[in-house]
Amino acid sequence: MYLTNAEEKMLAGEEGYALQKNMQILTALGDIFGADKMIPVSSVQVAGVSYYNLGDAGLEYLETLADQGAKARVKTTLNPAGMDLENWRELGIDEKFASKQKQLIDAFIRMGIIPSCTCTPYLVGNEPARGDHIAWSESSAVTYANSILGAMTNREGGPSALAAAVTGRTPSYGMHLQENRKPKVRVKIETKLTAVPEFGALGYFVGKKIGAKIPLFEGLEGTEVEPLKSLCASIATYGGTALFHLNDASYTANEAPGETLTVARSDIEGALRALNDEAAEVDFVALGCPHCTLDEIKTIADLLQDRKVTREFWICTARQTMEEAEKFGYVQKIRTAGAKFACDTCMAVAPLKGRFKVLATDSAKACYYGRGTNDFKTRIGTVEECVNAAVTGKWS
Ligand code: F3S
């Protein structure tokens, strides 16, 4: 791979251990994927932040990098951590876990990384422009950045994203090359999708059918952030693609994909059935996968007006979004009803195994991690159904 003089110096250790170590990671990655050069990145988002997933080995690695003077050269934000960094006691996190998680966050801060702890960096100030090369690692955010924002990123692992932050570079391969971004499957949507869980169900159905191939969606209505982030999360989770194209006629005119998949109402209903386990009672409700927007928080606040929840109910969101919601009185309404904010974290990366049995959510991705990581049964439905479940404890 061609390296500039500056990149050669980093690799040779002339700028210290941290830059050398991180450049070694990137050159090894570039060699594996046949990259011919490095490219500068303008934004990084690092996943692998929860002590639940990283453990002591991850903590030691990050502290060593911080001790050796590693510093982010470009705007870099973090994915959710294993707990709300302020309100962890209320969410049932123990002291030992909290102390380790704080050490991890401190190591990132020492490296100049913004502890935003959200999977929706594009809602809180880390929003790349169309055509920007970036290095993001949270799968839902990667798909959102490529498909909706028009930025260019591979799905980085935590260490390679961190290496991109520290060096300001990433190897040029995969989604950074236009020739790899063409759609491979035309997906014709023959039904109107309404609520957020239906967009998650679409991602589940299409992801299971076409895997990591890039789809070109036609006939998909509803271009608000909320349904799109849900679609991005589920298609990346159940299929693995880092990019889709939305109603882009230039491809059908010039480079129509050879393969076609149609999606009927029965496919969406089938996907929702597959995501719903048999369970009449619910003991945990979690919304905000990916993290809630201000509008979603408003909807929850309105639905909880003059009601009390009887089940553990988490609203997962970025701290910055919650602070916005506070100004409008939504947070106070939600807390008065007995629901809890889980900022900086989510239902998938917090240590929840064994605490609950049945999760109710509006997110297809949350079902995947609820089942896979935490052994929960899952119920998926609209935000109204989820709020009702939090109040009554029943799924109807
Ligand atoms: Fe975000 Fe956690 Fe879902 S990181 S996309 S809320 S699994």
Coordinates of C-alpha atoms and ligand atoms in Angstrom, one line a residue:
M1 CA 0.0 0.0 0.0
Y2 CA 1.3 3.5 -0.8
L3 CA 1.9 5.6 2.3
T4 CA 2.7 9.3 2.3
N5 CA 5.9 10.5 4.2
A6 CA 3.7 11.5 7.2
E7 CA 2.1 8.0 7.3
E8 CA 5.5 6.3 6.9
K9 CA 6.8 8.3 9.9
M10 CA 3.8 7.2 12.0
L11 CA 4.4 3.6 11.1
A12 CA 8.1 3.8 11.8
G13 CA 7.4 5.0 15.3
E14 CA 8.9 8.5 14.8
E15 CA 5.8 10.1 16.3
G16 CA 5.5 7.8 19.3
Y17 CA 4.1 4.4 20.3
A18 CA 0.4 5.4 20.0
L19 CA 0.6 6.5 16.4
Q20 CA 2.8 3.6 15.5
K21 CA 0.4 1.0 17.0
N22 CA -2.6 2.6 15.4
M23 CA -1.0 2.9 12.0
Q24 CA 0.0 -0.8 12.2
I25 CA -3.7 -1.7 12.8
L26 CA -4.7 0.3 9.7
T27 CA -2.0 -1.0 7.4
A28 CA -2.8 -4.6 8.4
L29 CA -6.4 -3.9 7.6
G30 CA -5.6 -2.3 4.3
D31 CA -3.4 -5.2 3.3
I32 CA -6.2 -7.7 4.1
F33 CA -8.7 -5.8 2.0
G34 CA -6.3 -4.8 -0.8
A35 CA -6.4 -1.1 -0.2
D36 CA -3.9 0.8 -2.4
K37 CA -3.6 3.9 -0.1
M38 CA -4.8 5.6 3.0
I39 CA -7.4 8.4 2.9
P40 CA -8.1 11.2 5.4
V41 CA -11.3 11.0 7.4
S42 CA -13.3 13.9 8.7
S43 CA -15.3 12.2 11.4
V44 CA -15.0 9.0 13.6
Q45 CA -17.5 7.2 15.7
V46 CA -16.1 4.5 18.0
A47 CA -18.1 1.5 19.2
G48 CA -16.9 -0.9 21.8
V49 CA -17.5 1.4 24.8
S50 CA -19.3 -0.8 27.3
Y51 CA -17.3 -2.4 30.0
Y52 CA -19.9 -5.3 29.7
N53 CA -18.4 -6.1 26.3
L54 CA -14.8 -4.9 26.7
G55 CA -13.9 -6.3 30.1
D56 CA -10.5 -5.6 31.7
A57 CA -8.5 -6.5 28.6
G58 CA -10.2 -3.7 26.7
L59 CA -9.8 -1.3 29.6
E60 CA -6.1 -2.0 29.8
Y61 CA -5.7 -1.5 26.0
L62 CA -7.4 1.9 26.1
E63 CA -5.6 3.1 29.2
T64 CA -2.3 2.2 27.6
L65 CA -3.1 4.2 24.5
A66 CA -4.2 7.2 26.6
D67 CA -1.1 6.9 28.8
Q68 CA 1.1 6.9 25.6
G69 CA -0.5 10.2 24.5
A70 CA -2.9 9.0 21.8
K71 CA -5.1 11.9 20.7
A72 CA -8.0 12.1 18.2
R73 CA -7.1 14.2 15.2
V74 CA -10.7 14.6 13.9
K75 CA -14.1 14.9 15.5
T76 CA -14.7 11.6 17.3
T77 CA -17.7 10.5 19.3
L78 CA -18.6 7.4 21.2
N79 CA -21.2 4.7 20.9
P80 CA -23.4 3.9 24.0
A81 CA -21.6 2.8 27.2
G82 CA -22.8 0.1 29.6
M83 CA -24.6 2.5 31.8
D84 CA -26.1 6.0 32.2
L85 CA -23.0 7.9 33.2
E86 CA -24.9 10.0 35.8
N87 CA -28.0 8.1 36.7
W88 CA -26.6 4.6 36.9
R89 CA -27.7 3.7 40.4
E90 CA -31.4 4.3 39.5
L91 CA -31.0 1.8 36.6
G92 CA -29.7 -0.9 38.9
I93 CA -26.0 -0.8 37.9
D94 CA -23.6 -2.0 40.7
E95 CA -20.7 0.1 42.0
K96 CA -17.9 -2.2 40.6
F97 CA -19.3 -2.1 37.1
A98 CA -19.8 1.7 37.3
S99 CA -16.3 2.3 38.5
K100 CA -14.8 0.3 35.6
Q101 CA -17.1 2.0 33.1
K102 CA -16.0 5.4 34.3
Q103 CA -12.4 4.4 33.9
L104 CA -13.1 3.4 30.3
I105 CA -14.8 6.7 29.6
D106 CA -11.9 8.6 31.2
A107 CA -9.5 6.9 28.9
F108 CA -11.5 8.0 25.9
I109 CA -11.7 11.6 27.2
R110 CA -8.0 11.7 27.8
M111 CA -7.6 10.8 24.1
G112 CA -9.7 13.9 23.2
I113 CA -12.8 11.9 22.3
I114 CA -16.3 13.4 22.9
P115 CA -18.2 11.1 25.4
S116 CA -21.5 11.6 23.6
C117 CA -22.2 7.9 24.1
T118 CA -24.9 7.5 21.4
C119 CA -25.6 5.5 18.3
T120 CA -27.2 8.5 16.7
P121 CA -24.2 10.8 16.5
Y122 CA -25.9 12.5 13.5
L123 CA -28.5 13.9 15.9
V124 CA -26.0 15.5 18.3
G125 CA -23.4 17.3 16.2
N126 CA -21.4 14.6 14.5
E127 CA -23.1 14.9 11.1
P128 CA -20.8 14.4 8.1
A129 CA -21.6 15.9 4.7
R130 CA -22.4 14.1 1.5
G131 CA -19.2 12.6 0.0
D132 CA -17.2 12.8 3.2
H133 CA -14.9 9.9 4.0
I134 CA -15.5 8.9 7.6
A135 CA -14.8 5.9 9.9
W136 CA -17.8 4.9 12.0
S137 CA -18.4 1.6 13.7
E138 CA -21.9 1.4 15.1
S139 CA -23.8 -0.6 12.4
S140 CA -27.0 1.4 12.4
A141 CA -25.1 4.7 12.3
V142 CA -22.9 3.3 9.5
T143 CA -25.9 2.4 7.4
Y144 CA -27.5 5.8 8.1
A145 CA -24.4 7.7 7.2
N146 CA -23.9 5.8 3.9
S147 CA -27.6 5.6 2.9
I148 CA -29.2 8.8 4.2
L149 CA -26.4 11.3 4.7
G150 CA -24.4 10.2 1.6
A151 CA -21.1 9.9 3.5
M152 CA -18.7 7.0 2.9
T153 CA -17.7 4.6 5.6
N154 CA -17.0 1.0 6.1
R155 CA -18.4 -0.7 9.2
E156 CA -15.4 -0.3 11.4
G157 CA -14.5 -2.4 14.4
G158 CA -13.8 -0.5 17.7
P159 CA -10.0 -0.7 17.3
S160 CA -9.9 0.3 13.7
A161 CA -12.3 3.3 14.3
L162 CA -10.1 4.4 17.2
A163 CA -7.0 4.0 15.0
A164 CA -8.7 6.2 12.4
A165 CA -9.4 8.8 15.1
V166 CA -5.8 8.8 16.3
T167 CA -4.1 8.9 12.8
G168 CA -6.9 10.8 10.9
R169 CA -6.7 8.1 8.2
T170 CA -8.4 4.9 7.0
P171 CA -7.5 2.5 4.3
S172 CA -9.2 3.1 1.0
Y173 CA -11.4 0.0 0.3
G174 CA -15.0 -1.1 0.4
M175 CA -17.5 1.6 0.9
H176 CA -14.9 4.3 0.2
L177 CA -14.8 3.3 -3.5
Q178 CA -17.7 4.3 -5.7
E179 CA -17.6 1.1 -7.7
N180 CA -18.5 -0.9 -4.5
R181 CA -21.5 1.2 -3.7
K182 CA -23.8 0.2 -6.6
P183 CA -27.1 -1.6 -5.8
K184 CA -27.3 -5.3 -6.4
V185 CA -30.9 -6.0 -5.7
R186 CA -34.0 -4.0 -6.7
V187 CA -36.4 -4.1 -3.7
K188 CA -40.0 -3.2 -4.7
I189 CA -42.1 -2.3 -1.8
E190 CA -45.8 -3.1 -2.6
T191 CA -47.3 -2.1 0.7
K192 CA -47.5 1.2 2.6
L193 CA -45.5 1.1 5.8
T194 CA -46.7 3.2 8.6
A195 CA -45.3 2.8 12.1
V196 CA -41.6 2.5 13.1
P197 CA -41.8 -1.3 13.9
E198 CA -42.9 -1.9 10.3
F199 CA -39.7 -0.3 9.0
G200 CA -37.8 -2.5 11.4
A201 CA -39.7 -5.5 10.0
L202 CA -38.8 -4.5 6.5
G203 CA -35.1 -4.5 7.4
Y204 CA -35.6 -7.9 9.0
F205 CA -37.3 -9.4 5.9
V206 CA -34.9 -7.9 3.4
G207 CA -31.8 -8.5 5.4
K208 CA -32.7 -12.2 5.9
K209 CA -33.4 -12.5 2.1
I210 CA -30.4 -10.7 0.6
G211 CA -27.8 -10.7 3.3
A212 CA -25.1 -8.0 2.8
K213 CA -26.0 -7.2 -0.9
I214 CA -26.8 -3.5 -1.4
P215 CA -30.5 -3.0 -2.1
L216 CA -32.2 -0.3 -4.1
F217 CA -35.5 0.4 -2.4
E218 CA -38.4 1.5 -4.7
G219 CA -41.8 2.6 -3.5
L220 CA -40.7 3.3 0.1
E221 CA -42.6 6.2 1.6
G222 CA -41.7 7.9 4.9
T223 CA -38.5 9.7 4.9
E224 CA -38.4 11.0 8.5
V225 CA -35.5 10.2 10.7
E226 CA -37.4 7.8 13.0
P227 CA -38.5 5.2 10.5
L228 CA -35.3 5.4 8.6
K229 CA -33.0 4.9 11.6
S230 CA -35.1 1.9 12.5
L231 CA -34.7 0.5 9.0
C232 CA -31.0 1.1 9.0
A233 CA -30.6 -0.7 12.4
S234 CA -32.5 -3.8 11.4
I235 CA -31.2 -4.2 7.9
A236 CA -27.6 -4.0 9.2
T237 CA -28.4 -6.4 12.0
Y238 CA -30.3 -9.1 10.1
G239 CA -28.5 -8.8 6.7
G240 CA -25.2 -7.0 7.2
T241 CA -25.4 -4.4 4.5
A242 CA -23.7 -1.0 5.2
L243 CA -25.6 0.8 2.5
F244 CA -29.0 1.0 0.7
H245 CA -30.3 3.3 -2.0
L246 CA -33.7 4.9 -1.6
N247 CA -35.8 5.6 -4.6
D248 CA -32.7 6.6 -6.6
A249 CA -34.0 6.6 -10.2
S250 CA -30.5 7.2 -11.7
Y251 CA -29.7 3.5 -11.0
T252 CA -32.9 2.1 -12.5
A253 CA -32.3 4.3 -15.6
N254 CA -28.6 3.3 -16.1
E255 CA -27.5 0.5 -13.9
A256 CA -30.5 -1.5 -12.9
P257 CA -29.7 -4.4 -10.6
G258 CA -30.3 -7.8 -12.1
E259 CA -32.0 -9.3 -9.1
T260 CA -35.4 -8.2 -7.8
L261 CA -37.2 -8.8 -4.5
T262 CA -40.8 -7.7 -3.9
V263 CA -42.1 -7.0 -0.4
A264 CA -45.9 -7.5 0.2
R265 CA -48.0 -6.7 3.3
S266 CA -47.8 -10.4 4.2
D267 CA -44.0 -10.3 4.3
I268 CA -44.1 -7.4 6.8
E269 CA -46.7 -9.2 8.9
G270 CA -44.7 -12.4 8.8
A271 CA -41.6 -10.5 10.0
L272 CA -43.5 -9.0 12.9
R273 CA -44.8 -12.4 13.8
A274 CA -41.2 -13.8 13.8
L275 CA -40.0 -11.0 16.1
N276 CA -42.9 -11.6 18.6
D277 CA -42.5 -14.4 21.1
E278 CA -45.4 -15.9 23.0
A279 CA -45.7 -13.9 26.2
A280 CA -48.8 -12.2 27.6
E281 CA -47.0 -10.3 30.3
V282 CA -44.1 -7.9 30.0
D283 CA -41.6 -6.9 32.7
F284 CA -39.3 -4.6 30.8
V285 CA -40.1 -1.9 28.2
A286 CA -37.3 -0.2 26.3
L287 CA -37.6 2.4 23.5
G288 CA -34.8 4.1 21.7
C289 CA -33.0 1.6 19.5
P290 CA -31.4 3.5 17.8
H291 CA -31.5 6.3 20.4
C292 CA -34.8 8.3 20.6
T293 CA -35.1 11.6 18.8
L294 CA -36.7 14.7 20.5
D295 CA -40.0 13.9 18.6
E296 CA -40.1 10.3 19.9
I297 CA -39.6 11.6 23.4
K298 CA -42.4 14.0 23.0
T299 CA -44.7 11.2 21.8
I300 CA -43.8 9.1 24.8
A301 CA -44.4 12.0 27.2
D302 CA -47.8 12.7 25.6
L303 CA -48.8 9.0 25.9
L304 CA -47.8 8.9 29.6
Q305 CA -49.8 12.0 30.5
D306 CA -51.7 11.3 33.8
R307 CA -50.6 7.6 33.8
K308 CA -48.2 5.6 36.0
V309 CA -46.0 2.8 34.7
T310 CA -45.9 -0.5 36.6
R311 CA -43.0 -2.1 34.8
E312 CA -39.4 -1.0 34.3
F313 CA -39.5 1.4 31.4
W314 CA -36.3 2.8 29.8
I315 CA -36.2 5.6 27.3
C316 CA -32.7 5.3 25.7
T317 CA -31.4 8.5 24.2
A318 CA -28.3 10.7 23.9
R319 CA -27.8 12.9 26.9
Q320 CA -27.9 16.0 24.7
T321 CA -31.3 15.0 23.3
M322 CA -32.6 14.5 26.8
E323 CA -31.4 17.9 27.8
E324 CA -33.3 19.4 24.8
A325 CA -36.4 17.4 25.9
E326 CA -36.0 18.9 29.4
K327 CA -36.5 22.4 28.0
F328 CA -39.9 21.4 26.7
G329 CA -41.0 19.6 29.9
Y330 CA -41.1 16.1 28.3
V331 CA -38.6 14.7 30.7
Q332 CA -40.5 15.8 33.8
K333 CA -43.7 14.3 32.4
I334 CA -42.0 11.0 31.7
R335 CA -40.3 10.8 35.1
T336 CA -43.6 11.7 36.9
A337 CA -45.1 8.7 35.2
G338 CA -42.3 6.5 36.7
A339 CA -40.4 5.8 33.5
K340 CA -36.6 6.3 33.4
F341 CA -34.2 7.8 31.1
A342 CA -31.3 5.7 30.1
C343 CA -28.9 8.2 28.6
D344 CA -25.4 7.2 27.3
T345 CA -26.5 3.5 27.2
C346 CA -29.1 1.1 25.8
M347 CA -30.9 -2.1 26.4
A348 CA -28.3 -4.1 24.5
V349 CA -25.0 -2.9 26.0
A350 CA -26.1 -2.5 29.7
P351 CA -25.6 -5.6 31.9
L352 CA -29.2 -6.8 32.0
K353 CA -29.0 -10.5 31.7
G354 CA -31.1 -12.2 34.3
R355 CA -32.9 -9.1 35.4
F356 CA -35.9 -9.3 33.1
K357 CA -37.7 -12.0 31.1
V358 CA -39.9 -10.3 28.5
L359 CA -38.8 -7.1 26.6
A360 CA -41.4 -4.9 24.8
T361 CA -39.9 -2.6 22.2
D362 CA -40.7 -0.9 18.9
S363 CA -37.3 -1.9 17.5
A364 CA -36.4 -5.0 15.5
K365 CA -32.8 -4.6 16.3
A366 CA -33.6 -4.5 20.1
C367 CA -35.4 -7.8 19.6
Y368 CA -32.2 -9.3 18.2
Y369 CA -30.0 -8.3 21.1
G370 CA -32.7 -8.8 23.7
R371 CA -32.9 -12.5 22.6
G372 CA -29.3 -13.1 21.7
T373 CA -27.4 -11.2 24.5
N374 CA -29.9 -11.2 27.3
D375 CA -32.1 -14.3 26.7
F376 CA -35.3 -12.2 26.8
K377 CA -38.5 -13.1 25.1
T378 CA -39.5 -10.1 22.9
R379 CA -42.7 -8.3 21.9
I380 CA -42.5 -5.7 19.2
G381 CA -45.2 -3.1 18.6
T382 CA -45.9 0.5 18.2
V383 CA -44.9 3.1 20.7
E384 CA -48.5 3.2 21.9
E385 CA -48.5 -0.6 22.5
C386 CA -45.2 -0.4 24.3
V387 CA -46.4 2.5 26.6
N388 CA -49.6 0.5 27.3
A389 CA -47.5 -2.5 28.2
A390 CA -45.4 -0.4 30.6
V391 CA -48.6 0.8 32.3
T392 CA -50.6 -2.4 32.4
G393 CA -47.8 -5.1 32.3
K394 CA -49.9 -6.8 29.6
W395 CA -49.2 -7.2 25.9
S396 CA -52.5 -7.1 24.0
Ligands
F3S1 FE1 -28.2 1.9 19.5 FE2 -28.1 0.0 21.4 FE3 -29.8 -0.2 19.4 S1 -26.3 1.0 20.4 S2 -28.9 0.8 17.7 S3 -29.7 1.4 21.0 S4 -28.6 -1.8 20.3

